[in-house]
Short mmCIF file of C-alpha atoms and ligand atoms in Angstrom, two decimals:
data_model
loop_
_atom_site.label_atom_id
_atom_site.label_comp_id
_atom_site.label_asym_id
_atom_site.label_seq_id
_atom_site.Cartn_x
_atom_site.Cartn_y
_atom_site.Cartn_z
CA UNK A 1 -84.94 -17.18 5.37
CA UNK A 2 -87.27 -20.65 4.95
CA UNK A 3 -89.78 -21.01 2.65
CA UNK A 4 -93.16 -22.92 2.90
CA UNK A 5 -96.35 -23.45 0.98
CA UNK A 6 -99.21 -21.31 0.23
CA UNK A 7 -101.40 -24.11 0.73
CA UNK A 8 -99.87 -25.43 4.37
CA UNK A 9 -97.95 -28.72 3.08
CA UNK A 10 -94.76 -27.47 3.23
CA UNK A 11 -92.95 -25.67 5.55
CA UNK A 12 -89.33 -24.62 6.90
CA UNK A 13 -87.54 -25.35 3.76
CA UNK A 14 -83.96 -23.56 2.84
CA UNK A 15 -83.97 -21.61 -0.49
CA UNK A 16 -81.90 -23.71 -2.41
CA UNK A 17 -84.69 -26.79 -1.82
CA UNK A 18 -87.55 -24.48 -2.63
CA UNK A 19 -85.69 -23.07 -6.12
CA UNK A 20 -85.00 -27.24 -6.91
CA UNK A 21 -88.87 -28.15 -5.52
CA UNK A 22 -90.70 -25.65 -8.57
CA UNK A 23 -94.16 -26.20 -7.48
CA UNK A 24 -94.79 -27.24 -3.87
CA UNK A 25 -95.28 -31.00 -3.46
CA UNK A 26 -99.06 -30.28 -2.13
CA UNK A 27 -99.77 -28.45 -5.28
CA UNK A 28 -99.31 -24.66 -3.98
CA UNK A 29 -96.56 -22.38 -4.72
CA UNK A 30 -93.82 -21.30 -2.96
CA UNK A 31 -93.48 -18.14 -0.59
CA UNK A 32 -91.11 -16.71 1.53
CA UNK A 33 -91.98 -17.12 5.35
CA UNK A 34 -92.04 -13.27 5.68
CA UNK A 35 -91.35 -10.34 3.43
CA UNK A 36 -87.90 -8.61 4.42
CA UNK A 37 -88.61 -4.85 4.20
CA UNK A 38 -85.84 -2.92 1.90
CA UNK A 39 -86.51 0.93 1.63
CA UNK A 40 -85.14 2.05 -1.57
CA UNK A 41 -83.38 4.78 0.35
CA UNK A 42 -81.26 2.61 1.70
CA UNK A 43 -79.88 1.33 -1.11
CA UNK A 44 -76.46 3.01 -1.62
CA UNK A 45 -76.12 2.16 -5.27
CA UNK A 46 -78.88 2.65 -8.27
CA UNK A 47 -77.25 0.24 -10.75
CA UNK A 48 -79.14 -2.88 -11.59
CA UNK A 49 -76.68 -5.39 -10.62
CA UNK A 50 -75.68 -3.58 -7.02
CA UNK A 51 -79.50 -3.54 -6.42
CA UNK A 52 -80.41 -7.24 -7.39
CA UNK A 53 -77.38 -7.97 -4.66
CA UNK A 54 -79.18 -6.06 -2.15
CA UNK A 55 -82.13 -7.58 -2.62
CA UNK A 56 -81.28 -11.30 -3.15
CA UNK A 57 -79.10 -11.11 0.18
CA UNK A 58 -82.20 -10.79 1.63
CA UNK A 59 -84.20 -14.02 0.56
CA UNK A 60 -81.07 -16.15 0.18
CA UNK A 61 -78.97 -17.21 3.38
CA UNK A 62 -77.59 -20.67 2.11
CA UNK A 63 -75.38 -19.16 -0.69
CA UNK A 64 -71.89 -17.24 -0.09
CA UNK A 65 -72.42 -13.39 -0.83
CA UNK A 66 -69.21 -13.89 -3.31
CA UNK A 67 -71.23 -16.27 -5.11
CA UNK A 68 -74.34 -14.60 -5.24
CA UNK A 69 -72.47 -12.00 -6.39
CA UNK A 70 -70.57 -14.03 -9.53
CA UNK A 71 -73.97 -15.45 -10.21
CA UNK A 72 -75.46 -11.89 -10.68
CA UNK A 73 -72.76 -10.75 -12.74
CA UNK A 74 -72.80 -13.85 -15.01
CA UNK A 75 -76.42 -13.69 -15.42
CA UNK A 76 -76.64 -9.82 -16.27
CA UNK A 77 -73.22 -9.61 -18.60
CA UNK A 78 -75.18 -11.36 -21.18
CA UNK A 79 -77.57 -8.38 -21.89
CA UNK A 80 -76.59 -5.73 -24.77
CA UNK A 81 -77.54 -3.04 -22.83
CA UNK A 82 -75.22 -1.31 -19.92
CA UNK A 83 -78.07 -0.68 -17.68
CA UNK A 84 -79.97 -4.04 -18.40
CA UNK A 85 -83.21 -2.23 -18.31
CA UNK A 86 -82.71 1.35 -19.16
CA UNK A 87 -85.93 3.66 -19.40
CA UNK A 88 -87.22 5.79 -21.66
CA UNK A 89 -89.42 8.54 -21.17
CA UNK A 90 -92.20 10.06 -23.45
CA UNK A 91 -93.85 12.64 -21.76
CA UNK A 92 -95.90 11.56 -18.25
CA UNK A 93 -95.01 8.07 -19.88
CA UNK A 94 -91.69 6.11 -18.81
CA UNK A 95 -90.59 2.89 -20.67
CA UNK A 96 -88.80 0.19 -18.83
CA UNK A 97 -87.34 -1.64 -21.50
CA UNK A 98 -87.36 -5.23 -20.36
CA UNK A 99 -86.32 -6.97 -23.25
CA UNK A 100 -82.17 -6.70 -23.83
CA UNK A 101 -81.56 -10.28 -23.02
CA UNK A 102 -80.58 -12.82 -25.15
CA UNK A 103 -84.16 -13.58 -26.61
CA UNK A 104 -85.49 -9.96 -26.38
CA UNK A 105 -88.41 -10.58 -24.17
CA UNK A 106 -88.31 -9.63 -20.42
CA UNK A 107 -88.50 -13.74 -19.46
CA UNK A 108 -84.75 -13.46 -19.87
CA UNK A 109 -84.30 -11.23 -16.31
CA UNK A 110 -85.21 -14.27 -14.53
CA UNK A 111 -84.14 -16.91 -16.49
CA UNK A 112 -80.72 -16.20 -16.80
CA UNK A 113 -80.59 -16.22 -13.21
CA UNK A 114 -82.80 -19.13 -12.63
CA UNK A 115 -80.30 -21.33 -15.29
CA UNK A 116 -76.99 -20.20 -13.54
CA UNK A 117 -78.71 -20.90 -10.00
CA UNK A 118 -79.86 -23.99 -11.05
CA UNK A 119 -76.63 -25.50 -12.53
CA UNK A 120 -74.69 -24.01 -9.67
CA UNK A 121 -77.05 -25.79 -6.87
CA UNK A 122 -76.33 -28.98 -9.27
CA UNK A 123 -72.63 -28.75 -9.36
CA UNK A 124 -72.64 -28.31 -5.84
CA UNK A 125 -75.34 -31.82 -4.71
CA UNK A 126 -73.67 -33.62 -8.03
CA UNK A 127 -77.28 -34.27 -9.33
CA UNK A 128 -78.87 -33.98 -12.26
CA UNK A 129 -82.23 -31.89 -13.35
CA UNK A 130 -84.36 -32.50 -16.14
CA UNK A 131 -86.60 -29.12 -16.45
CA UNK A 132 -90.04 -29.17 -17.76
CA UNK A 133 -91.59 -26.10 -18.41
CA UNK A 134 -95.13 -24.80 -20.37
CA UNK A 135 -95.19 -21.81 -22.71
CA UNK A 136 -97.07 -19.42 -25.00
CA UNK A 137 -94.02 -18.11 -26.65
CA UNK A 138 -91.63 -16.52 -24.62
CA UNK A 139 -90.91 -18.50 -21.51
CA UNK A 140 -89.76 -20.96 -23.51
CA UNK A 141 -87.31 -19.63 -25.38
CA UNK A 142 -85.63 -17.95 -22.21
CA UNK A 143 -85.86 -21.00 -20.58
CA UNK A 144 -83.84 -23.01 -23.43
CA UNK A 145 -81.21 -19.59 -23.88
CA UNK A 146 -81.47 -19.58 -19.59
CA UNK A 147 -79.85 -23.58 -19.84
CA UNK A 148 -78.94 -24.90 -23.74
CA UNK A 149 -75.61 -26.31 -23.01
CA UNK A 150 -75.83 -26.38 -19.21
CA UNK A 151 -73.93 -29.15 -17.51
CA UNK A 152 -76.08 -31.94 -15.74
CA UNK A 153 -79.54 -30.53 -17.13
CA UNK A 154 -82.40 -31.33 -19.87
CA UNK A 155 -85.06 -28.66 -20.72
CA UNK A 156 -88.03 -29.95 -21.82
CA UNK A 157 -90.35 -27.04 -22.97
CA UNK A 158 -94.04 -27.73 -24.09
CA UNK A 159 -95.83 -25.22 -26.24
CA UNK A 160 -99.43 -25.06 -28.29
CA UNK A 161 -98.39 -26.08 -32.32
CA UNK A 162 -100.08 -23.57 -33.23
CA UNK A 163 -100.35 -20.90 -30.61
CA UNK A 164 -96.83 -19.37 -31.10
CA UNK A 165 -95.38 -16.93 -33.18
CA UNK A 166 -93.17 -18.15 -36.25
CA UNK A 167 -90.29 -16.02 -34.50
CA UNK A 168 -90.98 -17.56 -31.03
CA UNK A 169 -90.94 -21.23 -32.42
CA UNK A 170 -87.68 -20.74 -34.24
CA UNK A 171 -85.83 -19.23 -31.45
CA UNK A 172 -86.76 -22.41 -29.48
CA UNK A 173 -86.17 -24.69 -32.12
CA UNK A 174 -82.97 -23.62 -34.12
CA UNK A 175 -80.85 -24.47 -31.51
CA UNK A 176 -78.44 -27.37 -31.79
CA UNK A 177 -77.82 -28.36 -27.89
CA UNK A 178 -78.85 -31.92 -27.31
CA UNK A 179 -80.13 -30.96 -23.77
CA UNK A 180 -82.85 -29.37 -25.42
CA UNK A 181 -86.04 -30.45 -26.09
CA UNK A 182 -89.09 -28.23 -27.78
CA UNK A 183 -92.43 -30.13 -27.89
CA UNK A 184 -94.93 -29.07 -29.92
CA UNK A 185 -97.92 -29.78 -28.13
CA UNK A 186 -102.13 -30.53 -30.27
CA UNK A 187 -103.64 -28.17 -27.85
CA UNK A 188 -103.72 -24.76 -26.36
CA UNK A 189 -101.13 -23.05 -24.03
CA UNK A 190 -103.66 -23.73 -20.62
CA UNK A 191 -103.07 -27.56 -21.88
CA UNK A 192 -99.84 -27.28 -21.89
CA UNK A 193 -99.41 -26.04 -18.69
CA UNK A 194 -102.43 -27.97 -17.45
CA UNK A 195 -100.18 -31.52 -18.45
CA UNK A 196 -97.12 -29.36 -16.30
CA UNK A 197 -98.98 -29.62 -13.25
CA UNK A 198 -100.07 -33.09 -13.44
CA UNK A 199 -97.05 -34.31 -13.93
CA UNK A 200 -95.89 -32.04 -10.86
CA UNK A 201 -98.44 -33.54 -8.76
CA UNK A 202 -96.94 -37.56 -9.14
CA UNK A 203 -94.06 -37.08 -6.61
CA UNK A 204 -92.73 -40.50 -7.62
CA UNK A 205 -92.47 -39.43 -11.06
CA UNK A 206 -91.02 -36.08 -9.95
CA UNK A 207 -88.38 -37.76 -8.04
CA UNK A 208 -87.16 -40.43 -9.81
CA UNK A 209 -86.58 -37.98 -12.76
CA UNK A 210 -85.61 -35.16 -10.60
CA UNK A 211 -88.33 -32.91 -12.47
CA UNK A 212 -87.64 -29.19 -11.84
CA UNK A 213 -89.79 -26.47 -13.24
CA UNK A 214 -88.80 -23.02 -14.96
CA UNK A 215 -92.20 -21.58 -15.01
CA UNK A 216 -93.41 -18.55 -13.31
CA UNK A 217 -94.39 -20.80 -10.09
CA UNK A 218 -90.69 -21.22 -9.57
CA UNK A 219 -90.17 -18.67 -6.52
CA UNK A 220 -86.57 -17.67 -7.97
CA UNK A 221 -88.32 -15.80 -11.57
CA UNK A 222 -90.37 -13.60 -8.87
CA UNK A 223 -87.43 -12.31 -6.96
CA UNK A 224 -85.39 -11.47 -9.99
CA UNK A 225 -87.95 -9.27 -10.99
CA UNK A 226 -88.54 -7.57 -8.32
CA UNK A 227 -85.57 -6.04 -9.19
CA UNK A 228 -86.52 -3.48 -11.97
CA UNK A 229 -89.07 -2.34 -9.77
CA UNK A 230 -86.31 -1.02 -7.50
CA UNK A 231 -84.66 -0.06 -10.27
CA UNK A 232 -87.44 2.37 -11.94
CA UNK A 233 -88.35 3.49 -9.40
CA UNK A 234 -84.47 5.19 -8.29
CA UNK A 235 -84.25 6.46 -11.87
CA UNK A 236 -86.97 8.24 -11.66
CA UNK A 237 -87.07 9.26 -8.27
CA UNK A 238 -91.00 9.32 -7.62
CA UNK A 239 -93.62 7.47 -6.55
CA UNK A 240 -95.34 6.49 -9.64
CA UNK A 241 -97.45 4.17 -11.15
CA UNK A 242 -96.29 0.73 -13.13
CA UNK A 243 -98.73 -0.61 -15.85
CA UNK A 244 -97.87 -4.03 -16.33
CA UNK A 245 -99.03 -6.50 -19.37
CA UNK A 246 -100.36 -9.60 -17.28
CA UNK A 247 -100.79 -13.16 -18.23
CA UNK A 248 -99.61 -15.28 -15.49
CA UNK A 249 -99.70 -12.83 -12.56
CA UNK A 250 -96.29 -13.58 -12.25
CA UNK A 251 -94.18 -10.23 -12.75
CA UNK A 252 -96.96 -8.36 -11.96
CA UNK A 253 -96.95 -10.54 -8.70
CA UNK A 254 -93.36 -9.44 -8.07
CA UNK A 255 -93.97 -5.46 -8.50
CA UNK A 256 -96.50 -6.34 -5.38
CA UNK A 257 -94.13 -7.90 -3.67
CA UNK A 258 -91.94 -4.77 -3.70
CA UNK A 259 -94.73 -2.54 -2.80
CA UNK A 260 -95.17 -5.36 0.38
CA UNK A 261 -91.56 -5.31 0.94
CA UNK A 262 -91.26 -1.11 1.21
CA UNK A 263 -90.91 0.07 -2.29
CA UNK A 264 -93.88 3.10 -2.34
CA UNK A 265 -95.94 2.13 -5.60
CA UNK A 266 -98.41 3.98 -5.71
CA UNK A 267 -100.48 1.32 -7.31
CA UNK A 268 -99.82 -1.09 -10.46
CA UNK A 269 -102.40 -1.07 -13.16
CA UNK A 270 -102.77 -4.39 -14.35
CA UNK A 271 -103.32 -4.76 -18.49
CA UNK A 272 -104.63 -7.58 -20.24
CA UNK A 273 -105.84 -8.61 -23.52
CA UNK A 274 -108.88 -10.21 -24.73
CA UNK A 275 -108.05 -12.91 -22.51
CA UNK A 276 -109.22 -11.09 -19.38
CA UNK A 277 -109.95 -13.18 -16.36
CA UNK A 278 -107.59 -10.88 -14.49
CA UNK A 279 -109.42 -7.62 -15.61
CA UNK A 280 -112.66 -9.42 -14.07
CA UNK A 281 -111.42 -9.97 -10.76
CA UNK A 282 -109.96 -6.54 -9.93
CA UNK A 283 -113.31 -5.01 -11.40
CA UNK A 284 -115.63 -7.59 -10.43
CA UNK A 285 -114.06 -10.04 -8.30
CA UNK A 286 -115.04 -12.68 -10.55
CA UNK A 287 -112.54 -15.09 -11.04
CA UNK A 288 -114.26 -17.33 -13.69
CA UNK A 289 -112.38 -19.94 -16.16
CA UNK A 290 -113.48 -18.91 -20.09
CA UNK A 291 -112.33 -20.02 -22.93
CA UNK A 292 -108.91 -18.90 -24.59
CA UNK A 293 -109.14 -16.27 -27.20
CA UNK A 294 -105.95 -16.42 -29.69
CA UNK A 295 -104.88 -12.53 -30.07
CA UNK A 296 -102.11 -10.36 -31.04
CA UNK A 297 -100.18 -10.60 -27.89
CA UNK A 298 -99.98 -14.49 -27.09
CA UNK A 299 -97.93 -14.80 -24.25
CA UNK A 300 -100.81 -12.77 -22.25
CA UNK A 301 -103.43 -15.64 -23.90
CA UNK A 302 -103.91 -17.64 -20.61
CA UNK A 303 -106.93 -17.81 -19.12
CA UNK A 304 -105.86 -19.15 -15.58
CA UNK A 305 -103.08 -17.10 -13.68
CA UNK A 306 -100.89 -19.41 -11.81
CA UNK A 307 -98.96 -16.92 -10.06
CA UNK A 308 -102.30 -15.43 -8.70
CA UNK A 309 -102.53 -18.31 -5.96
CA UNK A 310 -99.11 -16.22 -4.21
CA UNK A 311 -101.99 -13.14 -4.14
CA UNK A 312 -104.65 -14.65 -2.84
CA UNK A 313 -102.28 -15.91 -0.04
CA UNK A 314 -101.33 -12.27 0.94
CA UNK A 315 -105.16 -11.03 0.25
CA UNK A 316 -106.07 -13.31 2.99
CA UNK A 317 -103.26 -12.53 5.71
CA UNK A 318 -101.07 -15.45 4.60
CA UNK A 319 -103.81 -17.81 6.28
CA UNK A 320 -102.77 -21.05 3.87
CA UNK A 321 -105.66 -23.30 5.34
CA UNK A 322 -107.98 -20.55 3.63
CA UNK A 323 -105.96 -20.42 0.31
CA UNK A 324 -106.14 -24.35 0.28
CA UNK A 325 -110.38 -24.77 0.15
CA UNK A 326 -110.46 -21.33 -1.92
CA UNK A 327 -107.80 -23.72 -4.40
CA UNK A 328 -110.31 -26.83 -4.17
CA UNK A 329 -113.33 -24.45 -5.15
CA UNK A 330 -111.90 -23.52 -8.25
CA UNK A 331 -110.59 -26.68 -9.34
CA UNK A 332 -114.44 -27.93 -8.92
CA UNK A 333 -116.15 -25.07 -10.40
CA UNK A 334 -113.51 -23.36 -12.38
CA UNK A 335 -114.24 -19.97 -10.35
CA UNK A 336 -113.85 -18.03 -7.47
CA UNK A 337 -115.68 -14.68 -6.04
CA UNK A 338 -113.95 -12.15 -4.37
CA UNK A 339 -116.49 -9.26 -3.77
CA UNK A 340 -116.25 -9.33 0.06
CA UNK A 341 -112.20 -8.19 -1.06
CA UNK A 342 -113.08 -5.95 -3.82
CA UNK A 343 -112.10 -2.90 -0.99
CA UNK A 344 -108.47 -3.90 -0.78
CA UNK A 345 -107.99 -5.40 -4.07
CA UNK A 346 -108.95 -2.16 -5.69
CA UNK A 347 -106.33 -0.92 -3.69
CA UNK A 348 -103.76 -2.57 -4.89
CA UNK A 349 -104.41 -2.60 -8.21
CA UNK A 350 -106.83 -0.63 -11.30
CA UNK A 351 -107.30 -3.14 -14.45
CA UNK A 352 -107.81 -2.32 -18.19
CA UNK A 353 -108.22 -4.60 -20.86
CA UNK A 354 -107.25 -4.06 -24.50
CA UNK A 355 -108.85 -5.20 -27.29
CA UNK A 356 -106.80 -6.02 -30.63
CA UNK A 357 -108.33 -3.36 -32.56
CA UNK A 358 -106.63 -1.14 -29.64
CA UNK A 359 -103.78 -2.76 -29.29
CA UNK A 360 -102.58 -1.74 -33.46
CA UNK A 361 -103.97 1.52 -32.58
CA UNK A 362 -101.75 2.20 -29.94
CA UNK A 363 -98.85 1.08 -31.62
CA UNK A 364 -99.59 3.17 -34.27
CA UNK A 365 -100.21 6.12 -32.01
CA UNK A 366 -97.20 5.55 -29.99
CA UNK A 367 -95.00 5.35 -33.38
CA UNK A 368 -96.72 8.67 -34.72
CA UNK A 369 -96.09 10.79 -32.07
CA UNK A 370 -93.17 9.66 -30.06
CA UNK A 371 -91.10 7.68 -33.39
CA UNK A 372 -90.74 4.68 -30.87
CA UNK A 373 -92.53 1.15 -31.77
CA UNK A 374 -93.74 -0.79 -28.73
CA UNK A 375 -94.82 -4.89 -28.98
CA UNK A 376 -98.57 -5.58 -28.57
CA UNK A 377 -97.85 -6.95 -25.29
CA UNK A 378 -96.50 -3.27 -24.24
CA UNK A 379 -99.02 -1.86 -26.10
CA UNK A 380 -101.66 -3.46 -23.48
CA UNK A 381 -99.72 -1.89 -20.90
CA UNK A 382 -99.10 1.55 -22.28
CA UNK A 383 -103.11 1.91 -23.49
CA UNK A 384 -103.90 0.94 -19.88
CA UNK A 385 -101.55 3.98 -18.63
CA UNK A 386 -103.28 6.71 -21.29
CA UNK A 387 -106.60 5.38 -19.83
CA UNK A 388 -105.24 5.96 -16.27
CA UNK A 389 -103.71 9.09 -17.41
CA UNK A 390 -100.97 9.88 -14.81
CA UNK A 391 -97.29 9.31 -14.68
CA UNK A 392 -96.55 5.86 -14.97
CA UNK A 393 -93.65 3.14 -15.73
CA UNK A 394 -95.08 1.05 -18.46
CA UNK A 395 -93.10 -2.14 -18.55
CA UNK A 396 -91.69 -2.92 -21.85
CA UNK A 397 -92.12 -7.02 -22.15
CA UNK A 398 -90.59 -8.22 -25.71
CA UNK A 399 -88.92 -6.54 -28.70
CA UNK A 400 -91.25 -5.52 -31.32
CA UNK A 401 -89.53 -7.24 -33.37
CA UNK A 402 -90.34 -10.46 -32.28
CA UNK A 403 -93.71 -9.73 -33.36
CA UNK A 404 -93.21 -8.13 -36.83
CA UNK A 405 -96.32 -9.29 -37.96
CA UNK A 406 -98.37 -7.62 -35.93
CA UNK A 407 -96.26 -4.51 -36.19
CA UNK A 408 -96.54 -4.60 -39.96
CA UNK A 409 -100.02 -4.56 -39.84
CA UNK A 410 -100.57 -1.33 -37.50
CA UNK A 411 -97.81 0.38 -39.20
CA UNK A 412 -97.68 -0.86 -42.80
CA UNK A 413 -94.49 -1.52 -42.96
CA UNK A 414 -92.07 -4.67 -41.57
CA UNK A 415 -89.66 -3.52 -38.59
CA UNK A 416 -85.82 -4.30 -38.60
CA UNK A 417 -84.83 -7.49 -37.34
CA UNK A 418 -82.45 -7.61 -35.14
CA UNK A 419 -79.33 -9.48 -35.93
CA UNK A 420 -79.75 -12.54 -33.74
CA UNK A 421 -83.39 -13.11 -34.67
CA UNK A 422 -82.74 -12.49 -38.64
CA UNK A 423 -80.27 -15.54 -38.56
CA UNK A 424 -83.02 -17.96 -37.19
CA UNK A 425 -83.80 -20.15 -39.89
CA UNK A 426 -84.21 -23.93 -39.80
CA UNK A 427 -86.17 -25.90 -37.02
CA UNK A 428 -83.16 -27.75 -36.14
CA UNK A 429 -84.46 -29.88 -33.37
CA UNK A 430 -88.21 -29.86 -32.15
CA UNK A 431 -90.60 -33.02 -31.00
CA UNK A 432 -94.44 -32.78 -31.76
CA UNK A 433 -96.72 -34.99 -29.44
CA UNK A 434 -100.70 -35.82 -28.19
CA UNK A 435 -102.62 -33.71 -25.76
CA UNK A 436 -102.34 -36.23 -23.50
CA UNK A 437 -100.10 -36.56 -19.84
CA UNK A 438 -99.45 -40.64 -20.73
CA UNK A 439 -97.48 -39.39 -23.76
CA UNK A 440 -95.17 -36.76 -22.39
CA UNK A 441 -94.35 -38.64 -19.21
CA UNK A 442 -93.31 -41.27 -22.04
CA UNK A 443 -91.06 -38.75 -23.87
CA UNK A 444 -89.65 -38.02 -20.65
CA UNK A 445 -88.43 -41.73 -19.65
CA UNK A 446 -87.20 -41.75 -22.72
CA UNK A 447 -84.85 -38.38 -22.82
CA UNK A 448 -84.63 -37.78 -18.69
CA UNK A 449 -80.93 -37.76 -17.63
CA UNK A 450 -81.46 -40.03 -14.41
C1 PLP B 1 -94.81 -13.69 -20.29
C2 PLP B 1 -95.09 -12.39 -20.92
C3 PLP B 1 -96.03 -11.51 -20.37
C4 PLP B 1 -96.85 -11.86 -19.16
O1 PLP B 1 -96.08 -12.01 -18.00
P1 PLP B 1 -96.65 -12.80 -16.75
O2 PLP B 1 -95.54 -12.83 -15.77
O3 PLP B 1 -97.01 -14.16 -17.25
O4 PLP B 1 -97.84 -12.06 -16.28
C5 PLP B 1 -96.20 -10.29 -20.98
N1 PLP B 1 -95.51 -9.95 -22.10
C6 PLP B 1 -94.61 -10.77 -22.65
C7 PLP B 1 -93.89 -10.33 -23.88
C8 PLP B 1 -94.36 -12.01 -22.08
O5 PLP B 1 -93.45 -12.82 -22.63
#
């Protein structure tokens, strides 16, 4: 299988070089050169890890099967739960729980993977890989659990000072590993990411300090969770619905990708929050830039999806010339209109957006009748599915316990910790610095491993 570039520039590369390359080097993302069909009644075995083997074979051809296999199993052995991503099911509703990793938010799936991938590619070229990645809470902490301690890599992770929760910023910062580098950034979350892909874009930069990225562009976080998809969907044994909370595009991105490589989803109701570009284009087509709203569930508080470039590629037959000016337009005017697509989008996906108001009052609905506390990420989801109203997987995205304020406040009273968050304490190690590109490409030459 090669890979190439949703915007033309790059073409006929191996996996390996498009997991080290992040973002492509003409600014587009990363997409397989066709999608390998896999009907799930072909798979022999319904466990998670015999199914992520399946499907990986199938995008990666320059790594041994045995060592796919050991990467799998060394990824997935870290979770506390058997199944990795068991369900749950309250009435027409089913909950994939996506959050038994290590920092109980479904980032973890991919980024487990993503850090043993990346250190085994490493170990095999003898190079070295400084990491830079943007986040709103929980991709960075992943990232930092996916590679603290990691031979031959630094992880630098930028996040808005004040845009995280208390929970999130501890689990990135109470971590002793010297690889490790939180930054606490005097701006929002789209800055943050906004500095990411400048610095992505100065291939001289990018090479002399071997910059890799861990964000949802990198093509390797899409095909791990494809997986659960698979996986639902052979639990339950129906073709259903999945309501996914959406921010980035990105693992709603990979449950179309499933449906594109066989997997029969009915269709995948996409939820946001306040923030709700997303909402605007499957209703509207309008794909306009507005300004970030701060709400309960802040790792859906982005207001441009990067992931949604890998859509727009398959909404317009792969044709990458097209996604290339439609990617000009909206860096000039900060907005895009779909309405001559609205026909096939609508297709693929139904959109709801949830207010905060709604958001407590699901929780607290949910907790009244079923006894079962969701996040307010989830919540988005699951309010999205009772507006649907048919059977449908709701994915589960974080522990609601890494966002006990929240819960508190819809419920009244403060949720168990569990034991790995209650012993976060002290901000051990963490960096604060400018809005500003000049000053983090400084930090970098400063900390890179070269
Ligand atoms: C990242 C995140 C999301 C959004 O996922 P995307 O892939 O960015 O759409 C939703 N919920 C939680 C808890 C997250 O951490």
């Amino acid at each position: 299988m090669f890979y190439k570039s949703t915007r033309c520039g790059v073409d006929k590369i191996s996996f390996k070089d498009a997991i080290m390359m992040g973002l492509a080097t003409d600014g587009g993302l990363i997409v397989p050169e066709f999608v390998p069909k896999l009907l799930p009644q072909n798979l022999k075995n319904d466990d998670f890890k015999s199914i992520a083997f399946e499907i990986f074979k199938l995008y990666i051809d320059d790594i041994k099967e045995k060592d796919i296999f050991d990467l799998i199993e060394k990824s997935y052995a870290v979770f506390d739960d058997i199944e990795v991503t068991p369900i749950r099911q309250f009435d027409s509703l089913y909950i994939l729980e996506l959050f038994h990793g290590p920092t109980y938010a479904f980032k973890d799936i991919a980024l487990q993977f993503l850090g043993n991938l990346f250190e085994y590619i490493l170990d095999e070229r003898n190079q070295t890989l400084n990491v830079l990645g943007a986040t709103s809470g929980d991709t960075g902490s992943a990232a930092i659990y996916g590679l603290k301690g990691k031979k031959n890599v630094k992880v630098f992770i930028l996040y808005p000072k004040n845009g995280v929760s208390p929970t999130q910023e501890l689990q990135m910062c109470d971590i002793e590993d010297k690889n490790v580098f939180p930054i606490a950034i005097y701006g929002t979350f789209d800055d943050c990411q906004n500095i990411i892909k400048e610095i992505f874009k100065d291939n001289a930069f990018k090479e002399k300090y071997h910059l890799g990225s861990i964000n949802s562009i990198n093509f390797a976080r899409i095909l791990a969770q494809i997986v659960y998809y698979y996986y639902a969907f052979l639990k339950i044994g129906k073709n259903v619905l999945f309501s996914v909370p959406t921010g980035n595009f990105g693992d709603i991105f990979a449950g179309y990708l499933a449906k594109l490589m066989g997997l029969p989803i009915e269709k995948l109701i996409l939820a946001t929050n306040e923030n709700d570009v997303l909402y605007r284009f499957v209703r509207f087509g309008d794909y306009s830039k507005q300004n970030v709203k701060k709400t309960l569930s802040p790792s859906m508080d982005i207001q441009l999806a990067s992931n949604f470039e890998r859509y727009i590629y398959y909404l317009y037959d792969q044709d990458c010339n097209k996604v290339k000016n439609l990617m000009v337009e909206l860096n000039k005017n900060s907005k895009l209109s779909f309405t001559d697509k609205l026909n096939q989008i609508q297709s693929d996906f139904s959109a709801y957006r949830t207010s905060d108001k709604e958001i407590l009052e699901t929780i607290k609905y949910f907790y009244e009748k079923y006894n079962y506390i969701i996040d307010p990420h989830t919540a988005c989801g699951v309010k999205a599915a009772l507006k649907e109203g048919k059977q449908t997987i709701c994915l589960a995205t974080a522990h609601p316990a890494k966002f006990s304020e929240a819960i508190e406040n819809a419920l009244g009273f403060k949720i168990d910790m569990p034991e790995k968050l209650a012993k976060l304490k002290t901000k051990k190690r963490n960096f604060e610095q400018e809005n500003s590109i000049e000053a983090i490409k400084h930090f970098i030459e400063l900390n890179a491993n070269v």
